[in-house]
Amino acid sequence: MYSGVGKTEDALRLVKRGVSIYPKSVKLRLIASDIFASKGNIKDAQKWVEAAYDVSGRDIDTGLALATFYHAHGMGTRYRSIMDDLEKRFPRDARPYALEANVFRQGHDLKNALESANKARNLEDTPQNRYLVCEVLVQMGKVRKAQDILENTVKDFPSFPETRLLLARIHMSSKAYDKALNVMSPLVKNMPLSPDVASVAASAYLAKGDIERAQGLVDNSLKVYKASPSLHSMMARIYFLKGGYGKVIEQVDLLRDLNSCGLEEYLLGVISAIKKGDMQRSENYSREMEQINKRAWPSIYAMALVDMAKGKVKDAYIQAEEAIRYWPGRPEALRLYAGLAEKTEGLDKAIDLVKGVCEKERNAYCHLVLSGLMEKKGDIGDALAQIKQAISMEPGQVGYYYALASFYSRHNMKDEAIRTYEGVVNKRPSDLGAATMLALLYHSSSRLKDARKLYEYILDKDPGNVVAANNLAWILATGEEKADLDKALHLAQLAKDNLPDDPKVADTLGYVYLKKGLYDNAKGQFLLALEKLPDEPSIEYHMAQAVASQGRRKEALKYLRKALKKEFSGRDDALMLLQQLEKRP
């Protein structure tokens, strides 16, 4: 108790008195060692922990405590000596090998860490030792093997929480959010206040667009664990999605006070500070990010954002060049580079620069960015070829098909394109790529019956076709048949499971929720979509519909007025909703 409140001398006197009364006490000697170590007196700390080992009769528990002490204080020879002794005297005990595995992990010697972890597991096949093996496997990049062991461990030891947490994180990394939540379900039920449980489950709910449930978990856990970095990190993300930029800054500053602010949290802080007009704060955050890792994507992006907010376009372009040098595969880096290259170097030079990136990097999105620049220049044929190139490289990306359909529409090429693709599909009905493009052209031309028929044909041949599932869900949701909404929800969720980060897919699922009257769920999906496409008027209109349905008139008007600054297919309906809301008190 004294040690815990900083009264170490009082604590030591009490411990020494206890040792005089209980001369064989191992625990008191270990406490004394910890107190001396906390004061930086390693010499006396060593004497006390070694004395504890002698008094214990050199038992394995105290031996492991001594080995841990030696390792923690850089006494490698002593550590190795006692570990060899423990392994020799206790050949059937797994704990020395488990400790050894963790020491190897800390030294990044993963090969020996795995060997020691497997020895521990072979001696005692406990959930703890299986978990240790899996931790090492994940660090080695052998995630599939770790996942197999974890799935079996969940079956064999269903109440061991660490296994479920690690398995859920693996599912999260592969964007299998429903699987992650399924694994976490018993933990959310039985230990919802745990910071690890709350933050992992909240992250999965957030990815699915269920922002309110995510916030509920984190709020409840924070009532008990007020200084948990993982919870404050998650809360920063939640507030950012909800547009609460002032509260994001509060969370970032809390994380800084805890010395636990990562680059992603700092980036949220930079963007939020810029949104609030607090340039000094955004610059301070950006400088701190640079000190952590100046070449990391969040750091480069933050510096570019600060420069752009200050009107320093040339400085921002220098950061964009850094971004494309180190992060050429990131869509955000490509957009940043292309936009700033055009402003500083001119359109022709920007096209040449982005073309060079596309030639060097096999990246479908790069061709989409290049298409946009070529279209601005008036090179319509080349621009069209670049979109088709992107689709050929990543045929499962919903957004690329929308980009192509939009291109045809802008250049009055729909009829010609429909005739071309009809010819291809008639000759090669098994060509589902051509069928998908034709269905999308029908869809964008308001030939919904033809589009629906073709989407259903595609799904019959390929039940997992994300583009067809997403777009058929949209057609069903916009119809008048309520019975179609359940099928639309099934299809939209199928698309979401396969492309959880695609903003168009999130918009479709949100729209289905909207039509079913599930306004919170709808809003969550629209927020996710707007995070990736912040200036997409159709999504802003859908968000306005959702919040208007909840009676949030001012918020709906904000989204509507922003959406109506641009042209989009539902503009007349959006204008009508605006007029209705403006008449209300």
XYZ file of C-alpha atoms in Angstrom:
585
model
C 0.000 0.000 0.000
C 2.796 2.434 0.949
C 4.692 1.626 -2.232
C 1.588 2.301 -4.300
C 1.321 5.875 -2.981
C 5.036 6.636 -3.304
C 6.051 6.013 0.330
C 8.765 3.535 -0.607
C 10.867 3.981 2.556
C 7.858 3.223 4.749
C 7.107 0.226 2.558
C 10.673 -1.072 2.861
C 10.655 -0.730 6.653
C 7.404 -2.648 6.793
C 8.726 -5.395 4.497
C 11.989 -5.769 6.438
C 10.046 -6.023 9.664
C 7.879 -8.704 8.074
C 10.965 -10.662 6.983
C 12.273 -10.589 10.563
C 8.982 -12.101 11.701
C 8.622 -14.485 8.747
C 12.211 -15.335 7.763
C 11.124 -17.918 5.182
C 8.770 -15.583 3.311
C 9.433 -15.603 -0.424
C 6.683 -13.111 -1.187
C 8.057 -10.395 1.116
C 11.510 -10.680 -0.452
C 10.026 -10.356 -3.950
C 8.118 -7.264 -2.818
C 11.340 -5.766 -1.458
C 13.064 -6.471 -4.772
C 10.281 -4.697 -6.665
C 10.520 -1.655 -4.383
C 14.274 -1.344 -4.845
C 13.892 -1.780 -8.608
C 11.259 0.985 -8.705
C 13.817 3.273 -7.009
C 16.456 2.371 -9.584
C 18.531 0.463 -7.021
C 19.089 -2.628 -9.158
C 21.936 -3.967 -7.007
C 19.774 -4.329 -3.886
C 16.808 -5.451 -5.976
C 18.990 -8.290 -7.290
C 20.061 -9.281 -3.775
C 16.458 -9.549 -2.599
C 15.171 -11.540 -5.577
C 18.132 -13.943 -5.358
C 17.473 -14.317 -1.633
C 13.843 -15.126 -2.411
C 15.004 -17.860 -4.784
C 17.294 -19.382 -2.145
C 14.594 -19.235 0.561
C 12.095 -20.905 -1.773
C 14.294 -23.957 -2.049
C 14.992 -22.936 -5.653
C 11.457 -23.720 -6.756
C 10.329 -23.086 -10.320
C 7.939 -20.202 -9.608
C 10.591 -18.099 -7.904
C 13.160 -19.252 -10.434
C 11.020 -17.851 -13.236
C 10.663 -14.580 -11.304
C 14.457 -14.418 -10.997
C 14.932 -15.216 -14.702
C 12.457 -12.475 -15.590
C 14.405 -10.041 -13.402
C 17.712 -10.941 -15.035
C 16.259 -10.463 -18.506
C 14.530 -7.187 -17.640
C 17.804 -5.707 -16.404
C 20.071 -6.892 -19.185
C 21.810 -9.675 -17.258
C 21.914 -12.027 -20.219
C 24.478 -14.524 -18.911
C 22.674 -14.950 -15.585
C 19.336 -15.226 -17.409
C 20.622 -17.968 -19.702
C 22.220 -19.847 -16.796
C 19.095 -20.011 -14.664
C 16.897 -20.872 -17.651
C 19.156 -23.806 -18.530
C 19.012 -24.927 -14.905
C 15.203 -24.691 -14.725
C 14.722 -26.557 -18.005
C 17.071 -29.286 -16.784
C 15.512 -29.658 -13.314
C 11.882 -29.324 -14.472
C 11.870 -31.038 -17.883
C 8.089 -31.604 -17.904
C 7.113 -28.037 -16.969
C 6.101 -25.822 -19.894
C 6.549 -22.475 -18.158
C 10.299 -21.980 -18.758
C 9.751 -22.508 -22.484
C 6.810 -20.098 -22.494
C 8.946 -17.429 -20.804
C 11.750 -18.128 -23.253
C 9.359 -17.734 -26.193
C 8.293 -14.311 -24.961
C 11.906 -13.231 -24.466
C 12.766 -14.320 -28.016
C 9.717 -12.413 -29.293
C 10.868 -9.240 -27.568
C 14.218 -9.652 -29.311
C 12.466 -10.234 -32.664
C 13.963 -13.736 -32.878
C 10.727 -15.257 -34.142
C 12.204 -18.554 -35.306
C 13.451 -19.455 -31.818
C 10.322 -17.924 -30.277
C 8.160 -20.328 -32.274
C 10.383 -23.277 -31.372
C 10.122 -22.487 -27.648
C 6.371 -21.824 -27.854
C 5.832 -25.183 -29.557
C 7.910 -26.907 -26.858
C 5.674 -25.332 -24.220
C 2.558 -26.446 -26.084
C 3.863 -29.997 -26.564
C 4.487 -30.268 -22.827
C 1.164 -28.701 -21.792
C -1.516 -28.220 -24.436
C -3.247 -25.356 -22.636
C -5.128 -22.451 -24.236
C -2.401 -20.126 -22.942
C 0.323 -22.038 -24.772
C -1.736 -22.343 -27.945
C -2.328 -18.603 -27.798
C 1.408 -18.000 -27.419
C 2.129 -20.108 -30.508
C -0.482 -18.158 -32.466
C 0.900 -14.793 -31.389
C 4.296 -15.777 -32.785
C 2.752 -17.152 -35.987
C 0.878 -13.898 -36.570
C 4.092 -11.930 -36.062
C 5.750 -14.202 -38.633
C 2.954 -13.525 -41.110
C 1.639 -17.089 -40.918
C -1.888 -15.878 -40.224
C -3.757 -18.760 -41.860
C -1.961 -21.319 -39.687
C -2.612 -19.238 -36.575
C -6.290 -18.917 -37.511
C -6.672 -22.696 -37.796
C -5.195 -23.209 -34.317
C -7.314 -20.424 -32.836
C -10.541 -21.777 -34.321
C -9.839 -25.190 -32.796
C -8.918 -23.572 -29.477
C -12.219 -21.675 -29.385
C -13.988 -25.026 -29.746
C -11.818 -26.792 -27.149
C -11.605 -23.918 -24.647
C -14.611 -21.664 -25.372
C -14.237 -19.552 -22.213
C -10.618 -18.451 -22.789
C -10.966 -14.782 -23.841
C -7.521 -14.082 -25.339
C -8.061 -16.676 -28.067
C -11.324 -15.075 -29.145
C -9.784 -11.601 -29.144
C -6.866 -12.621 -31.358
C -9.125 -14.566 -33.724
C -11.485 -11.583 -33.954
C -8.564 -9.308 -34.799
C -7.529 -11.692 -37.578
C -11.070 -11.626 -38.971
C -11.020 -7.832 -38.734
C -7.765 -7.655 -40.692
C -9.395 -9.625 -43.516
C -12.535 -7.438 -43.228
C -14.696 -10.379 -42.149
C -16.568 -8.224 -39.641
C -19.526 -10.552 -39.104
C -17.149 -13.405 -38.261
C -15.313 -11.144 -35.838
C -18.552 -10.217 -34.070
C -19.645 -13.846 -33.939
C -16.385 -14.835 -32.242
C -16.669 -11.881 -29.852
C -20.319 -12.504 -28.969
C -19.714 -14.444 -25.696
C -17.172 -11.846 -24.563
C -19.496 -8.936 -25.345
C -22.175 -10.710 -23.322
C -20.054 -11.752 -20.337
C -17.330 -9.092 -20.082
C -18.493 -6.045 -22.083
C -16.604 -3.551 -19.902
C -13.184 -4.989 -20.751
C -11.303 -2.366 -22.823
C -10.001 -5.035 -25.195
C -13.453 -6.527 -25.697
C -15.172 -3.153 -26.053
C -12.615 -1.713 -28.483
C -12.409 -4.782 -30.752
C -16.189 -5.249 -30.868
C -16.732 -1.509 -31.365
C -14.270 -1.530 -34.250
C -16.260 -4.302 -35.936
C -19.574 -2.520 -35.369
C -18.059 0.688 -36.704
C -16.889 -1.071 -39.865
C -20.441 -2.311 -40.376
C -21.840 1.194 -39.895
C -23.474 0.551 -36.515
C -22.009 3.655 -34.923
C -24.467 3.911 -32.034
C -23.769 0.379 -30.818
C -20.031 0.973 -31.123
C -20.288 4.156 -29.084
C -22.448 2.465 -26.459
C -19.821 -0.219 -25.848
C -16.989 2.289 -25.599
C -18.926 4.728 -23.398
C -19.762 2.006 -20.875
C -16.202 0.708 -20.751
C -14.779 4.219 -20.306
C -16.873 4.668 -17.156
C -14.685 2.014 -15.535
C -11.425 2.314 -17.485
C -11.094 6.070 -17.873
C -7.435 5.989 -18.965
C -7.636 3.218 -21.566
C -5.806 4.302 -24.753
C -7.658 1.807 -26.948
C -11.023 3.181 -25.819
C -10.051 6.824 -26.348
C -8.666 5.922 -29.770
C -11.962 4.308 -30.712
C -13.932 7.253 -29.351
C -11.875 9.654 -31.493
C -12.817 7.613 -34.543
C -16.506 7.580 -33.573
C -16.656 11.338 -33.005
C -14.862 11.933 -36.308
C -17.436 9.891 -38.217
C -20.204 11.846 -36.512
C -18.593 15.183 -37.359
C -17.850 16.062 -33.726
C -14.476 17.618 -34.493
C -14.114 19.416 -31.167
C -14.610 16.145 -29.310
C -12.100 14.433 -31.605
C -9.519 17.002 -30.504
C -10.362 16.296 -26.846
C -9.736 12.579 -27.374
C -6.478 13.182 -29.252
C -5.211 15.413 -26.442
C -6.147 12.769 -23.876
C -4.157 10.195 -25.849
C -1.202 12.592 -26.005
C -1.366 13.002 -22.212
C -1.295 9.198 -21.922
C 1.695 9.024 -24.322
C -0.431 6.725 -26.465
C -1.404 8.802 -29.486
C -0.726 6.925 -32.717
C -0.383 8.400 -36.180
C -3.959 7.535 -37.182
C -5.334 9.373 -34.154
C -3.041 12.325 -34.805
C -4.323 12.493 -38.393
C -7.916 12.671 -37.152
C -6.761 15.499 -34.914
C -5.098 17.364 -37.789
C -8.213 17.147 -39.969
C -10.480 18.112 -37.065
C -8.322 21.104 -36.133
C -8.373 22.315 -39.757
C -12.166 21.891 -39.827
C -12.386 23.997 -36.656
C -10.051 26.648 -38.096
C -7.394 25.936 -35.459
C -4.323 26.021 -37.706
C -1.814 26.277 -34.860
C -3.084 23.057 -33.325
C -3.075 21.262 -36.687
C 0.551 22.330 -37.237
C 1.532 21.156 -33.748
C -0.041 17.750 -34.324
C 1.635 17.468 -37.723
C 5.070 18.261 -36.273
C 4.614 15.621 -33.582
C 3.660 13.084 -36.265
C 6.803 13.954 -38.204
C 8.892 13.232 -35.112
C 7.311 9.781 -34.786
C 7.716 8.747 -38.443
C 7.960 11.396 -41.144
C 7.659 8.866 -43.993
C 4.503 7.156 -42.758
C 1.431 7.865 -44.887
C -0.570 9.626 -42.126
C 2.390 11.954 -41.451
C 2.900 12.874 -45.110
C -0.822 13.353 -45.650
C -1.135 15.514 -42.536
C 1.697 17.785 -43.681
C 0.086 18.130 -47.117
C -3.302 18.967 -45.586
C -1.778 21.632 -43.356
C 0.088 23.168 -46.299
C -3.073 23.195 -48.433
C -5.099 24.757 -45.625
C -2.467 27.513 -45.422
C -2.574 28.034 -49.195
C 0.958 26.680 -49.695
C 0.187 24.551 -52.747
C 3.815 24.092 -53.826
C 4.807 22.861 -50.372
C 1.820 20.512 -50.407
C 2.950 19.187 -53.791
C 6.370 18.353 -52.328
C 4.561 16.232 -49.743
C 2.469 14.627 -52.493
C 5.682 13.637 -54.272
C 6.860 12.027 -51.040
C 3.515 10.237 -50.755
C 3.754 8.764 -54.241
C 7.383 7.774 -53.638
C 6.646 5.784 -50.498
C 2.943 4.951 -50.888
C 2.221 4.600 -54.640
C -0.493 2.016 -54.084
C -2.708 4.125 -51.839
C -5.734 5.639 -53.636
C -5.550 8.707 -51.386
C -1.896 9.245 -52.320
C -2.712 8.942 -56.026
C -5.578 11.443 -55.771
C -3.452 13.861 -53.773
C -0.557 13.607 -56.219
C -2.693 13.997 -59.348
C -4.629 16.971 -58.001
C -1.578 18.871 -56.793
C 0.492 17.989 -59.876
C -2.195 19.568 -62.045
C -2.244 22.731 -59.925
C 1.516 23.175 -59.821
C 2.816 21.582 -63.036
C -0.154 21.964 -65.383
C -2.483 19.362 -66.866
C -0.150 17.974 -69.554
C 2.721 17.441 -67.124
C 0.355 15.936 -64.543
C -0.839 13.386 -67.123
C 2.753 12.418 -67.924
C 3.630 12.115 -64.236
C 0.621 9.957 -63.342
C 1.135 7.872 -66.482
C 4.653 7.164 -65.236
C 3.286 5.968 -61.902
C 0.770 3.692 -63.661
C 3.527 2.186 -65.810
C 5.706 1.541 -62.771
C 3.015 0.313 -60.373
C 0.438 -2.330 -61.249
C -2.410 -0.406 -59.683
C -5.916 -0.314 -61.145
C -6.924 2.837 -59.297
C -4.008 4.701 -60.878
C -5.624 4.194 -64.292
C -8.887 5.631 -62.961
C -7.054 8.743 -61.743
C -5.258 9.014 -65.088
C -8.602 8.749 -66.884
C -9.911 11.763 -65.001
C -6.936 13.880 -66.039
C -7.205 12.767 -69.676
C -10.912 13.549 -69.729
C -10.183 17.067 -68.463
C -7.789 17.531 -71.359
C -10.405 16.296 -73.840
C -8.681 13.007 -74.716
C -11.972 11.105 -74.527
C -10.808 7.913 -76.222
C -7.715 7.595 -74.041
C -9.725 8.407 -70.915
C -12.238 5.670 -71.743
C -9.424 3.181 -72.343
C -7.971 3.905 -68.895
C -11.284 3.159 -67.131
C -11.584 -0.110 -69.047
C -8.007 -0.934 -68.056
C -8.887 -0.398 -64.385
C -11.903 -2.726 -64.713
C -9.837 -5.411 -66.443
C -7.325 -5.308 -63.587
C -9.913 -5.372 -60.774
C -13.226 -6.626 -62.217
C -14.817 -6.914 -58.778
C -14.605 -3.222 -57.900
C -18.109 -1.757 -57.992
C -16.910 1.831 -58.208
C -15.087 1.281 -61.497
C -18.300 0.218 -63.247
C -20.074 3.295 -61.920
C -17.201 5.411 -63.223
C -17.566 3.860 -66.681
C -21.349 4.245 -66.776
C -21.016 7.854 -65.640
C -18.418 8.447 -68.366
C -20.737 7.085 -71.053
C -23.535 9.287 -69.736
C -21.423 12.474 -69.683
C -20.358 11.952 -73.281
C -23.715 10.767 -74.681
C -22.258 7.357 -75.495
C -24.808 5.144 -73.719
C -26.746 4.009 -76.782
C -23.582 3.142 -78.667
C -22.188 1.305 -75.643
C -25.425 -0.635 -75.147
C -25.399 -1.810 -78.767
C -21.768 -2.876 -78.447
C -22.253 -4.843 -75.231
C -25.516 -6.412 -76.443
C -23.573 -7.785 -79.389
C -20.892 -9.212 -77.099
C -23.399 -10.822 -74.709
C -25.430 -12.322 -77.575
C -22.287 -13.889 -79.020
C -20.755 -14.895 -75.667
C -23.486 -15.298 -73.018
C -20.923 -16.741 -70.606
C -18.978 -13.448 -70.627
C -20.211 -12.157 -67.274
C -17.960 -9.106 -67.443
C -19.741 -7.913 -70.580
C -23.102 -8.884 -69.071
C -22.318 -6.837 -65.959
C -21.413 -3.796 -68.032
C -24.562 -4.146 -70.128
C -26.717 -4.465 -67.010
C -25.141 -1.329 -65.587
C -25.801 0.545 -68.830
C -29.439 -0.574 -68.781
C -29.569 0.502 -65.145
C -28.124 3.973 -65.779
C -30.492 4.392 -68.756
C -33.512 3.679 -66.493
C -34.230 0.388 -68.296
C -34.721 -1.206 -64.896
C -36.606 -4.313 -66.051
C -33.820 -5.183 -68.474
C -31.186 -4.441 -65.840
C -32.949 -6.544 -63.203
C -33.303 -9.483 -65.570
C -29.616 -9.347 -66.460
C -28.438 -8.944 -62.844
C -30.519 -11.992 -61.900
C -28.962 -13.919 -64.802
C -25.463 -12.974 -63.601
C -26.218 -13.994 -60.013
C -27.631 -17.304 -61.223
C -24.293 -18.009 -62.928
C -22.147 -16.393 -60.217
C -23.980 -16.094 -56.849
C -21.091 -14.157 -55.329
C -20.966 -11.437 -57.978
C -20.718 -8.283 -55.878
C -21.572 -5.795 -58.623
C -24.754 -7.629 -59.581
C -25.758 -8.163 -55.936
C -25.233 -4.513 -55.037
C -27.052 -3.105 -58.052
C -29.950 -5.549 -57.933
C -30.368 -4.653 -54.252
C -30.655 -1.005 -55.291
C -33.283 -1.730 -57.944
C -35.333 -3.808 -55.495
C -35.063 -1.118 -52.805
C -36.284 1.609 -55.159
C -39.329 -0.418 -56.197
C -42.774 -0.350 -54.673
C -42.919 -3.985 -53.524
C -42.244 -4.250 -49.791
C -41.579 -7.958 -50.195
C -38.551 -7.083 -52.318
C -36.902 -5.237 -49.424
C -35.920 -8.433 -47.606
C -34.255 -9.764 -50.743
C -32.631 -6.374 -51.277
C -31.232 -6.474 -47.739
C -29.815 -9.966 -48.285
C -28.119 -8.907 -51.512
C -26.800 -5.639 -50.082
C -25.327 -7.455 -47.091
C -23.730 -9.988 -49.444
C -22.067 -7.135 -51.313
C -21.032 -5.469 -48.052
C -19.454 -8.670 -46.732
C -17.336 -8.942 -49.870
C -16.482 -5.246 -50.245
C -16.797 -3.800 -46.719
C -14.879 -0.618 -47.527
C -16.561 0.286 -50.821
C -18.542 3.546 -50.410
C -21.046 2.674 -53.166
C -21.807 -0.629 -51.459
C -22.242 1.167 -48.130
C -24.597 3.638 -49.829
C -26.713 0.793 -51.217
C -26.958 -0.982 -47.864
C -27.776 2.317 -46.199
C -30.529 2.984 -48.721
C -32.068 -0.433 -48.081
C -32.011 0.289 -44.343
C -33.612 3.671 -45.087
C -36.466 2.061 -47.016
C -36.982 -0.448 -44.177
C -37.219 2.374 -41.626
C -33.946 1.451 -39.875
C -32.699 5.026 -39.776
C -29.773 4.627 -37.359
C -28.393 1.744 -39.417
C -28.905 3.754 -42.597
C -27.105 6.769 -41.162
C -24.162 4.587 -40.123
C -23.693 3.290 -43.670
C -24.024 6.753 -45.203
C -21.386 8.084 -42.788
C -18.998 5.331 -43.878
C -19.706 6.121 -47.519
C -19.187 9.859 -47.027
C -15.870 9.216 -45.298
C -14.576 7.838 -48.624
C -16.661 10.091 -50.909
C -17.146 13.290 -48.877
C -18.493 15.328 -51.797
C -20.835 12.791 -53.414
C -24.221 14.598 -53.675
C -26.376 11.475 -53.994
C -25.031 10.073 -50.712
C -25.497 13.453 -49.020
C -29.109 13.412 -50.198
C -29.623 9.917 -48.791
C -28.130 11.050 -45.480
C -30.532 13.995 -45.481
C -33.440 11.586 -45.965
C -32.270 9.460 -43.032
C -31.826 12.300 -40.548
C -35.009 14.040 -41.738
C -36.899 10.825 -40.989
C -35.569 11.088 -37.419
C -36.902 14.637 -37.106
C -33.443 16.234 -37.312
C -34.439 19.081 -39.609
C -31.345 21.314 -39.287
C -28.951 18.456 -39.939
C -30.982 17.347 -42.964
C -30.956 20.884 -44.382
C -27.165 21.022 -44.050
C -26.732 17.849 -46.128
C -29.348 18.914 -48.680
C -27.867 22.350 -49.294
C -24.437 20.865 -49.843
C -25.796 18.177 -52.186
C -27.790 20.660 -54.252
C -24.657 22.585 -55.190
C -24.007 19.807 -57.717
C -25.919 17.942 -60.406
C -27.007 14.356 -59.701
C -29.800 12.025 -60.721
C -31.999 12.608 -57.661
C -31.603 16.369 -57.602
C -35.288 17.178 -58.243
C -36.380 14.962 -55.345
C -33.717 16.510 -53.111
C -34.947 20.005 -54.008
C -38.507 18.988 -53.153
C -37.379 17.666 -49.751
C -35.479 20.906 -49.126
C -38.581 22.983 -49.847
C -40.678 20.797 -47.540
C -38.188 21.084 -44.679
C -37.777 24.846 -45.089
C -41.526 25.286 -44.612
C -41.426 23.455 -41.287
C -40.827 25.432 -38.087
